[in-house]
Coordinates of C-alpha atoms and ligand atoms in Angstrom, one line a residue:
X29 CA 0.0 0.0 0.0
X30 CA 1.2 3.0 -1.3
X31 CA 2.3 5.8 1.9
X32 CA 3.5 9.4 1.6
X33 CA 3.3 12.2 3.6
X34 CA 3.7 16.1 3.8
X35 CA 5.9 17.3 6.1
X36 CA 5.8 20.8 6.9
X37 CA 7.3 22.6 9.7
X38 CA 4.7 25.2 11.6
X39 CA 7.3 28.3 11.8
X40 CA 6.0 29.8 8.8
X41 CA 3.4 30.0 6.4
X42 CA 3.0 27.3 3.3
X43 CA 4.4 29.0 0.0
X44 CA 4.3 28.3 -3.7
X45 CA 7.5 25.5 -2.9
X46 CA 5.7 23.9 -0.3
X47 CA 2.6 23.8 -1.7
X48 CA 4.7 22.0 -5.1
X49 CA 5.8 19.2 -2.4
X50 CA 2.4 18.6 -1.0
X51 CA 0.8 18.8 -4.7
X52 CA 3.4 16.0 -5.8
X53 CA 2.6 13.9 -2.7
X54 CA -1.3 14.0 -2.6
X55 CA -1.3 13.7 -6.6
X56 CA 0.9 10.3 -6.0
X57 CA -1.1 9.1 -3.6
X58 CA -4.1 9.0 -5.0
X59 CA -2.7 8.0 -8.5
X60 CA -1.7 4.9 -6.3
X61 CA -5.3 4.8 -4.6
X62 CA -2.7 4.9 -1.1
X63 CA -2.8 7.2 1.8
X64 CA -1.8 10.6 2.2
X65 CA -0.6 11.8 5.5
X66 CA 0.1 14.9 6.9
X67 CA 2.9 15.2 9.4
X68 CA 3.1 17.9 11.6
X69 CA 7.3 18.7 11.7
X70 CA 7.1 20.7 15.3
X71 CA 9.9 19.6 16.8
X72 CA 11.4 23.1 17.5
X73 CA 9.2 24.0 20.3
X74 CA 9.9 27.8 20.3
X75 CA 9.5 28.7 16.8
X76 CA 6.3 26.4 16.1
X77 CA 3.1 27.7 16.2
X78 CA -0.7 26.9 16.5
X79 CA -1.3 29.7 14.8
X80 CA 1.3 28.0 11.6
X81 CA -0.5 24.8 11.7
X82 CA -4.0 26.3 11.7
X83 CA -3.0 28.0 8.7
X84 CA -0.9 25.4 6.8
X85 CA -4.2 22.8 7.6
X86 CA -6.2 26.1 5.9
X87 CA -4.4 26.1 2.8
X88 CA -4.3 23.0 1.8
X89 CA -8.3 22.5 2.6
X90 CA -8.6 25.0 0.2
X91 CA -6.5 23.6 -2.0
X92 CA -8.4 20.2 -1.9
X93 CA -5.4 18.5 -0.9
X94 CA -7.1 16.3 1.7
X95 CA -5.4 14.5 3.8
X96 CA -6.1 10.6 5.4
X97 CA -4.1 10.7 8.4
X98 CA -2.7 13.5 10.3
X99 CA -0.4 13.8 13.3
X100 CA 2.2 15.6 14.9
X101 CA 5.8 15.2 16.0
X102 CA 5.4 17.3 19.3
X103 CA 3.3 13.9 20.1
X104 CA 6.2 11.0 19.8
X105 CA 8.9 12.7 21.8
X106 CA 8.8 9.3 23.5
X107 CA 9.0 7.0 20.4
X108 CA 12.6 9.6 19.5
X109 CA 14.2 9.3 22.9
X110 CA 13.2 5.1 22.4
X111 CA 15.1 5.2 18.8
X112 CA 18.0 7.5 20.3
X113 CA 18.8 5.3 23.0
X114 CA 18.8 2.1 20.3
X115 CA 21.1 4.1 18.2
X116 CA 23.2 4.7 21.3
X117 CA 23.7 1.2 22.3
X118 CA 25.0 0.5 19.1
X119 CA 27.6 2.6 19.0
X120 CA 26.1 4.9 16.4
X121 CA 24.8 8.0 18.2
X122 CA 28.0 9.4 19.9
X123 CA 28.2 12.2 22.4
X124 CA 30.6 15.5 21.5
X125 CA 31.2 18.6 23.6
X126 CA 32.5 20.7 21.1
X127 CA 31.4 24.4 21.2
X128 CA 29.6 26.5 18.3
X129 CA 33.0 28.3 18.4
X130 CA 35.6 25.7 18.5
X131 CA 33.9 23.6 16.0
X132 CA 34.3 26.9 13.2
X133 CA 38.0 27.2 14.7
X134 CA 38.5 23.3 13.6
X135 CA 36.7 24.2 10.2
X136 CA 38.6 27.1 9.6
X137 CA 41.5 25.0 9.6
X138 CA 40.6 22.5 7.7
X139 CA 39.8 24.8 5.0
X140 CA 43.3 26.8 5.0
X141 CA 45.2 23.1 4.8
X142 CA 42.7 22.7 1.9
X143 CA 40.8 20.0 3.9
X144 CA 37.2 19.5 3.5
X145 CA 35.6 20.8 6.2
X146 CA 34.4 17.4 7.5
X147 CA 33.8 16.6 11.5
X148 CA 37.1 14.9 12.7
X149 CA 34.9 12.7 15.1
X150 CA 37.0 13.6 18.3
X151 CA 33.8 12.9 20.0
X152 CA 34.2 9.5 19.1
X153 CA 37.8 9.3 20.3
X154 CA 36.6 10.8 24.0
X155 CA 37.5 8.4 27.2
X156 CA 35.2 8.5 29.7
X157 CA 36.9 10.7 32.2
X158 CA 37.5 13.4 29.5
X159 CA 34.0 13.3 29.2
X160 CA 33.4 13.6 33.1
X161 CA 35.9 16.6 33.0
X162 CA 33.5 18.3 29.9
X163 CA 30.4 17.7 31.9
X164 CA 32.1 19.3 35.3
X165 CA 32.6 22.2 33.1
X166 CA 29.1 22.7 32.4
X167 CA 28.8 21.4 29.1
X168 CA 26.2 19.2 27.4
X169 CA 27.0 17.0 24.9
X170 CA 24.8 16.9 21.5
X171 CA 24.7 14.0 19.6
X172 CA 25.9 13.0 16.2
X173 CA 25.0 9.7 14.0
X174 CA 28.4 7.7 13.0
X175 CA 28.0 7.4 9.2
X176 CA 29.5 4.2 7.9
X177 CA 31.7 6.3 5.2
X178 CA 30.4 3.9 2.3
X179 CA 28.6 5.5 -0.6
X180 CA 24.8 4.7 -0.4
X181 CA 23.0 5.1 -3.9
X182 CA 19.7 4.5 -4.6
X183 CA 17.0 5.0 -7.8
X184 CA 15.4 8.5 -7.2
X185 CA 11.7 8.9 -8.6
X186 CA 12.7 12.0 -9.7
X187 CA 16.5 12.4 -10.7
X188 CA 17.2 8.4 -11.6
X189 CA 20.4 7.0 -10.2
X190 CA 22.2 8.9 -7.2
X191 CA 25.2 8.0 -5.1
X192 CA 26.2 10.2 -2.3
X193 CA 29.3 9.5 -0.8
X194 CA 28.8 9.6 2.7
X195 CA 32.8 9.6 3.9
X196 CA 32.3 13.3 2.4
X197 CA 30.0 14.2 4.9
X198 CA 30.4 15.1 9.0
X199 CA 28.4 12.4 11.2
X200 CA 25.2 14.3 11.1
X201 CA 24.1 16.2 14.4
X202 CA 20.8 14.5 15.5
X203 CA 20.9 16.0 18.6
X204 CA 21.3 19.5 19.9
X205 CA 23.2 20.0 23.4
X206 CA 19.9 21.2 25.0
X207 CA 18.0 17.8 24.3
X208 CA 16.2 18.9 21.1
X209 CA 16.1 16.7 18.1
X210 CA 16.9 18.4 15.0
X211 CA 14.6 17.1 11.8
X212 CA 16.8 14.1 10.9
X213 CA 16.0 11.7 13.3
X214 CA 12.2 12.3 14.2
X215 CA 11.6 12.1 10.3
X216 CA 13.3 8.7 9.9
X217 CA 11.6 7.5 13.1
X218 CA 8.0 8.6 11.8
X219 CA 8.8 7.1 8.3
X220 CA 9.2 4.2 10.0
X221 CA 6.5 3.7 12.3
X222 CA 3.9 5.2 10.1
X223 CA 5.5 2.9 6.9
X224 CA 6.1 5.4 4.5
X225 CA 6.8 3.8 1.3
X226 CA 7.9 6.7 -0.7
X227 CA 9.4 10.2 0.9
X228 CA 8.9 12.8 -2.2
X229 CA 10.6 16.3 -0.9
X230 CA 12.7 18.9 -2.4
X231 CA 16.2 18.2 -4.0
X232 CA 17.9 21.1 -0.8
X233 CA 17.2 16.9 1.0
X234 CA 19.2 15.2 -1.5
X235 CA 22.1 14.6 0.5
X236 CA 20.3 14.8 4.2
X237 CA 18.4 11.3 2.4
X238 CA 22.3 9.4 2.1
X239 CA 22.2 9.7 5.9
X240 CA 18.8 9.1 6.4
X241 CA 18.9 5.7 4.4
X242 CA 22.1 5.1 7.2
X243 CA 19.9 5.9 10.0
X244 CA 16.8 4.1 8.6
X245 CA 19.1 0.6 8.4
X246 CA 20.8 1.3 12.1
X247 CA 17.0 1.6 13.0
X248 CA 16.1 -1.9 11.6
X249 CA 13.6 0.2 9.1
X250 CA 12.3 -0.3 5.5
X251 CA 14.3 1.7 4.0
X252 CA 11.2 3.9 1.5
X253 CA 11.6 4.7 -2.3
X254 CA 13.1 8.7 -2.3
X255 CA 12.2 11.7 -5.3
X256 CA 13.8 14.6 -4.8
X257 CA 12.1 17.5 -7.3
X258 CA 14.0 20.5 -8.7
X259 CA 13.4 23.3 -6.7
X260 CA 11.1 26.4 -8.1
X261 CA 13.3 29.3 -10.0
X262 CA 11.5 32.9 -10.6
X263 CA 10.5 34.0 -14.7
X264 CA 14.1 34.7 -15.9
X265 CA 15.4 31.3 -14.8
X266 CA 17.1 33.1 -11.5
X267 CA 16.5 32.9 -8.2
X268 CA 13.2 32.8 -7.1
X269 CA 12.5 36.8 -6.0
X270 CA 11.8 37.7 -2.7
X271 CA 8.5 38.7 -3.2
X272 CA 7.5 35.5 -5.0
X273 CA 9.2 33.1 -2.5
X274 CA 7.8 34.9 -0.1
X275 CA 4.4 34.5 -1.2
X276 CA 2.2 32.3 0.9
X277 CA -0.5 30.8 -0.1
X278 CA -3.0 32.5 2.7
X279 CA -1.7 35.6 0.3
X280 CA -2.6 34.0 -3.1
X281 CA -6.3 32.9 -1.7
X282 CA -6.7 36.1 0.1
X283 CA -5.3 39.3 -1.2
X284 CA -4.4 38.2 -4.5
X285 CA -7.6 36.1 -5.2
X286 CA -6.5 33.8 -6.8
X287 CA -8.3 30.4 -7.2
X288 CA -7.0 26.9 -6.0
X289 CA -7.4 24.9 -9.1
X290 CA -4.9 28.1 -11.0
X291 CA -2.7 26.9 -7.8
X292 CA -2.9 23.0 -8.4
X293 CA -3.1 23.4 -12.6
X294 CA 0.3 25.3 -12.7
X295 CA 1.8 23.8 -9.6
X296 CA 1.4 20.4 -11.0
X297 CA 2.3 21.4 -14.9
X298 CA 5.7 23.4 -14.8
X299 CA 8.9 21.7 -14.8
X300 CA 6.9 18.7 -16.6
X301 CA 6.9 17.8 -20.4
X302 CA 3.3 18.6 -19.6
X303 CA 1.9 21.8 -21.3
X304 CA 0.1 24.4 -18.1
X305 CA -3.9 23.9 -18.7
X306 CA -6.6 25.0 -17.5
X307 CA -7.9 21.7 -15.3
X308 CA -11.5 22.2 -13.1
X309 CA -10.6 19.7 -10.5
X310 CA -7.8 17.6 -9.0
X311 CA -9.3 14.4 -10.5
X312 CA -8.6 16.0 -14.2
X313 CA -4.6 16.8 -13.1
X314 CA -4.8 13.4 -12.2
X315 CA -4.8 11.6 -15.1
X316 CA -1.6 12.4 -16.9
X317 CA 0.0 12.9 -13.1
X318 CA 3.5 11.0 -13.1
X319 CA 6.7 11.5 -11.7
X320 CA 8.4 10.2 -14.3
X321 CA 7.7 13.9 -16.3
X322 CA 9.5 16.0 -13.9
X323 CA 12.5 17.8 -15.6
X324 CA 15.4 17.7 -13.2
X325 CA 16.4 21.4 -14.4
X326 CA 14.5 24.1 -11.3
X327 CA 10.5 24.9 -12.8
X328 CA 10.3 28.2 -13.5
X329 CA 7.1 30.1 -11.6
X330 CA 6.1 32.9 -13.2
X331 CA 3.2 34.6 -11.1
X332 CA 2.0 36.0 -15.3
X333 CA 1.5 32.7 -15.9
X334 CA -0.8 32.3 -13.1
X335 CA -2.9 35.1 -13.2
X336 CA -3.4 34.4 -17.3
X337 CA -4.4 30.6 -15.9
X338 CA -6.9 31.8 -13.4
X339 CA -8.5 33.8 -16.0
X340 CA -8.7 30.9 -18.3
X341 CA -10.5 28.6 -16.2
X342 CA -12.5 31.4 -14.3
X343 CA -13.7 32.5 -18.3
X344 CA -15.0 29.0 -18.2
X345 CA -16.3 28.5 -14.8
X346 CA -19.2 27.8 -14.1
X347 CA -22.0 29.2 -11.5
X348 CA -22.8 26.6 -9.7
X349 CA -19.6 25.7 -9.1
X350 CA -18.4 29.5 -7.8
X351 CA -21.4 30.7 -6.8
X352 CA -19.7 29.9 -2.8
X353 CA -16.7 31.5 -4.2
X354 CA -18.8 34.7 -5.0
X355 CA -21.0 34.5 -1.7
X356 CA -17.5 34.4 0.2
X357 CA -16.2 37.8 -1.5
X358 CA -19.5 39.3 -1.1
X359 CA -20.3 39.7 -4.9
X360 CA -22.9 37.2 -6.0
X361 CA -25.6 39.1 -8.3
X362 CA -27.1 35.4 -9.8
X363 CA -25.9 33.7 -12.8
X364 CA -27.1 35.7 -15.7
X365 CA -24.6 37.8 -13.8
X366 CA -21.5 35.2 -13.3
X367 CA -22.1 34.0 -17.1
X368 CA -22.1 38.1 -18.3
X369 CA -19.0 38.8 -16.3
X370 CA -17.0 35.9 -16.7
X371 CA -15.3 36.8 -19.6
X372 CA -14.1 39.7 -18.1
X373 CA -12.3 38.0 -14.9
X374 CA -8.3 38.1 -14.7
X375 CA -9.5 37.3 -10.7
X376 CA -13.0 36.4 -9.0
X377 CA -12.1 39.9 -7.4
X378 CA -12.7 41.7 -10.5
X379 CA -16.4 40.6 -10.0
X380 CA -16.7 43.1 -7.3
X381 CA -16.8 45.8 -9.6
X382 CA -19.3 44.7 -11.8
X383 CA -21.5 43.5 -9.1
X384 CA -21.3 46.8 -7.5
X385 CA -22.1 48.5 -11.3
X386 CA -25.0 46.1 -11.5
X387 CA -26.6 46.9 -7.7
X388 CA -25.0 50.7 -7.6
X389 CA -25.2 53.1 -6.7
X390 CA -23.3 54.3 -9.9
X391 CA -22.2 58.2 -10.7
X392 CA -23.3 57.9 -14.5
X393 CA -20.6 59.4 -16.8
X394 CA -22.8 62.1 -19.0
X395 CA -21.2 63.6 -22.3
X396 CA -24.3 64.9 -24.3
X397 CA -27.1 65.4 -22.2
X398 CA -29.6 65.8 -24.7
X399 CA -29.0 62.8 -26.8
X400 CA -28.7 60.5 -23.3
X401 CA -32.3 62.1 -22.4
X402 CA -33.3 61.4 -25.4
X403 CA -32.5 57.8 -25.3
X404 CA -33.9 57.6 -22.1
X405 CA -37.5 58.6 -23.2
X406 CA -37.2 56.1 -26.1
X407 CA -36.5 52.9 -23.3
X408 CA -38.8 50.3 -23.7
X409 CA -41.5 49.7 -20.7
X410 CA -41.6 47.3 -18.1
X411 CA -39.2 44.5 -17.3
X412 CA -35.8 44.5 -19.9
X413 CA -34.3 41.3 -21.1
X414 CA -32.1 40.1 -22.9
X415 CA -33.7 41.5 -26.4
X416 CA -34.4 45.0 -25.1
X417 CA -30.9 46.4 -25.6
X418 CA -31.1 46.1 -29.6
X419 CA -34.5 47.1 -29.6
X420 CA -33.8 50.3 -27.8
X421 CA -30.6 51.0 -29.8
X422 CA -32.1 50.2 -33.0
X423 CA -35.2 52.7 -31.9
X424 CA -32.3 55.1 -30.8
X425 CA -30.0 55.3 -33.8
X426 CA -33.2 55.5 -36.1
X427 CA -34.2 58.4 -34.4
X428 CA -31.0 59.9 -34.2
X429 CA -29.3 58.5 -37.1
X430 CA -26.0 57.8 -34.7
X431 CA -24.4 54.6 -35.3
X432 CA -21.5 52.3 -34.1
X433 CA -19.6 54.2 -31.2
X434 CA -21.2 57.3 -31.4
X435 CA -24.0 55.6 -30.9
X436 CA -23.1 52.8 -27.4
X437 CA -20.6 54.5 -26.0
X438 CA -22.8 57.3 -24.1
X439 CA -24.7 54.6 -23.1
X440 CA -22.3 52.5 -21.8
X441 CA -20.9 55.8 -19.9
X442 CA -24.4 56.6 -18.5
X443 CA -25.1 53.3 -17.6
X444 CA -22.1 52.6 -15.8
X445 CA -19.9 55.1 -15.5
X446 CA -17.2 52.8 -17.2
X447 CA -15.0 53.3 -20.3
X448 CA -15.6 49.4 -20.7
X449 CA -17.0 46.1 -19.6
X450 CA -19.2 43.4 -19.6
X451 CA -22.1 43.5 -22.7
X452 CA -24.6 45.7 -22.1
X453 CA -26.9 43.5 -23.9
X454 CA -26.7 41.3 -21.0
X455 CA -25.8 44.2 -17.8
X456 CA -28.9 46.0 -19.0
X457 CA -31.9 43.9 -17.7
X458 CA -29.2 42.7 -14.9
X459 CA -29.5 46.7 -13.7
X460 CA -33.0 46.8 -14.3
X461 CA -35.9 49.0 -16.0
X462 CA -35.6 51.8 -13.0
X463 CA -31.7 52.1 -12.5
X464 CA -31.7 52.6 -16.1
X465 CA -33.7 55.3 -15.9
X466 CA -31.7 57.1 -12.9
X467 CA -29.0 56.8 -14.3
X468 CA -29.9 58.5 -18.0
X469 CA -31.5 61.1 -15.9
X470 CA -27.9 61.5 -14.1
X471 CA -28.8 60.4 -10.9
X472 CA -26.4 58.2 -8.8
X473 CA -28.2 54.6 -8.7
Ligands
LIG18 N1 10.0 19.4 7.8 C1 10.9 19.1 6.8 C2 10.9 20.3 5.8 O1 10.0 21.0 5.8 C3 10.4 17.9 6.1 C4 11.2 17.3 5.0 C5 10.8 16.0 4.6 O2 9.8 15.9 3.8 O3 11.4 15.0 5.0 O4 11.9 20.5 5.2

């Protein structure tokens, strides 16, 4: 049975990488009809936050990334301190007293003899008085996994064969000298326990997986299947800019308005041999969803892209589908409305101005009075639909003998006090017979 998880820390909020990583794993889970967990990583006390994980559980309901189990590390403190302790019996969790300070003095060193700057493993070389004397002095010892120095290699999902050498690499610190576990162990532990069959993460893990595959194996574990994706790169190919990296998704679905599927569609589309389409639902991304397409050069995000995607699919949304959408922003005006605006969306928030030009009150822009009150008398009677506005502007330009421009754009300017928009074929009988009228007459309605 296929297993995955998300993994995200709760110091910050989710952004457009993160969101990438959880796309990938819910998208392979289901592809696998397997189960898609989401794993709390709250390990650092201090910097996590309810607040973080309210909001990271937030975005990805709105994203329809719905998840089948949940937990949180903060929980198995117990189960760490069990696996530590195992580690340590075997020799393979060693205890090291080296300060913050003396350990940049040793790598300093290493780097002006043109060594690589690779832990020496004095801790490992410690008798047990010298470790008595350390302790006297007040210091704590943190903790780092023995690595066996062979190369571990394995077939990524993502980036086919990889090898890291692991005699490159210092013994990783899986413990901090207060007692904290830093992510590698707690991870390994839960990938275990919960049987993770594939971990599919960022390729900034690449080389943190080597010594998790060690760790996994000194634990007795199934040792899971690993993709690492490219990472996201801005437009231009460059570093991803501030603002975009920056930009959380709470952001895109709030201030930005923009809409989860534009999210999902282009998440799940660049850095593929996939073109970016417009999709109506996760099931649709679904079907062409494999790993196997992922480009091993970055994806390029381009927030253009985006906003030219949302349009797309909100031009061919339809209203039952949004109408929650529109109640939420406050702009639903029914769906002879939605299906007269629609075409007009870049975001759903763009509907805000035509709903308020359809319910008012509206300051009418008024060129030439006389031919405007003119038109007005010539309105047809009663209720307007979707016929009256040719009637009334074929009445109009035989009476006048105005045509094309000359001839609409008054109107339009009266009627909404717009330069453009929506047809007013179909915004007149949305404004209705007496707002029509106001607003010829010049009055704000
Ligand atoms: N909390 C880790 C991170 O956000 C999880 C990495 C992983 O998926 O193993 O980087």
């Amino acid at each position: 049975m296929t297993k995955v998880r998300f993994a995200p820390s709760p110091t910050g909020k989710l952004h457009v990488g993160n969101i990438r990583t959880a796309l990938f794993n819910y998208l392979f889970a289901r592809k696998a009809g397997g189960v898609f967990v989401l794993r709390i990583d709250d390990t650092d006390l201090e910097r996590s936050t309810q607040a973080f994980e309210d909001g990271i559980r937030t975005d990805l309901n709105w994203l329809g990334l719905n998840w089948d189990e949940t937990f949180k590390q903060s929980d198995r403190f117990d189960a760490y301190d069990a696996a530590a302790q195992k580690l340590k019996d075997a020799g393979l969790l060693y205890a090291c007293y080296e300060t913050g300070e003396e350990l940049d003095r040793k790598r300093r060193l290493q780097m002006a003899n043109s060594q690589p700057p690779v832990y020496d493993r004095s801790g490992l070389r410690l008798t047990d008085a010298e470790k008595a004397a350390f302790e006297a002095e007040g210091r704590k010892p943190h903790w780092r996994f023995k690595l066996s120095g062979n190369p571990i290699s394995w077939t990524d999902l993502v980036r086919g064969p990889v090898t890291i050498e692991t005699s490159s690499l210092s013994d990783p610190i899986l413990i901090r000298g207060d007692g904290s576990y830093l992510y590698t162990l707690p991870s390994v532990v839960d990938d275990i326990d919960y049987k993770i069959t594939d971990i599919i993460r960022g390729e900034d893990h690449t080389t943190n997986s080597g010594a998790q595959i060690e760790v996994f194996e000194a634990l007795g574990g199934k040792v899971p299947n690993f993709g690492h994706q490219a990472l996201l790169v801005g437009a231009d190919g460059g570093k991803l800019s501030k603002r975009l990296g920056s930009m959380s998704m709470e952001d895109l679905r709030g201030e930005e308005c923009i809409e989860a599927m534009a999210v999902n569609g282009l998440l799940a589309r660049i850095g593929t041999s996939d073109p970016v389409e417009v999709f109506h639902d996760i099931d649709a991304i679904l079907v062409d969803f494999s790993l196997d397409k992922l480009s091993r050069a970055p994806a390029r995000f381009d927030p253009e892209e985006l906003t030219r995607l949302n349009s797309k699919i909100l031009h061919t949304t339809d209203y039952a589908d949004i109408q929650i959408r529109l109640t939420e922003i406050d702009c639903d005006a029914g769906e002879q409305f939605w299906n007269a605006v629609r075409p007009n969306l870049e975001k759903l928030s763009d509907a805000r101005a035509w709903s308020d030009l359809v319910k008012g009150p509206v300051t009418p822009i008024i060129e030439d009075a006389e031919f405007v009150a003119k038109a007005a008398d010539m309105l047809p009677d009663g209720e307007l639909d979707g016929d009256s506005w040719s009637a009334w502007t074929g009445a109009i330009k035989e009476a006048t003998g105005r045509k094309g421009k000359q001839l609409f754009m008054p109107l339009r300017h009266a009627l909404t006090g717009q330069q453009r928009g929506p047809e007013m074929a179909v915004l007149l009988p949305l404004i209705g017979h007496d707002k029509v009228q106001a607003r010829l007459r010049g009055e704000n309605a």
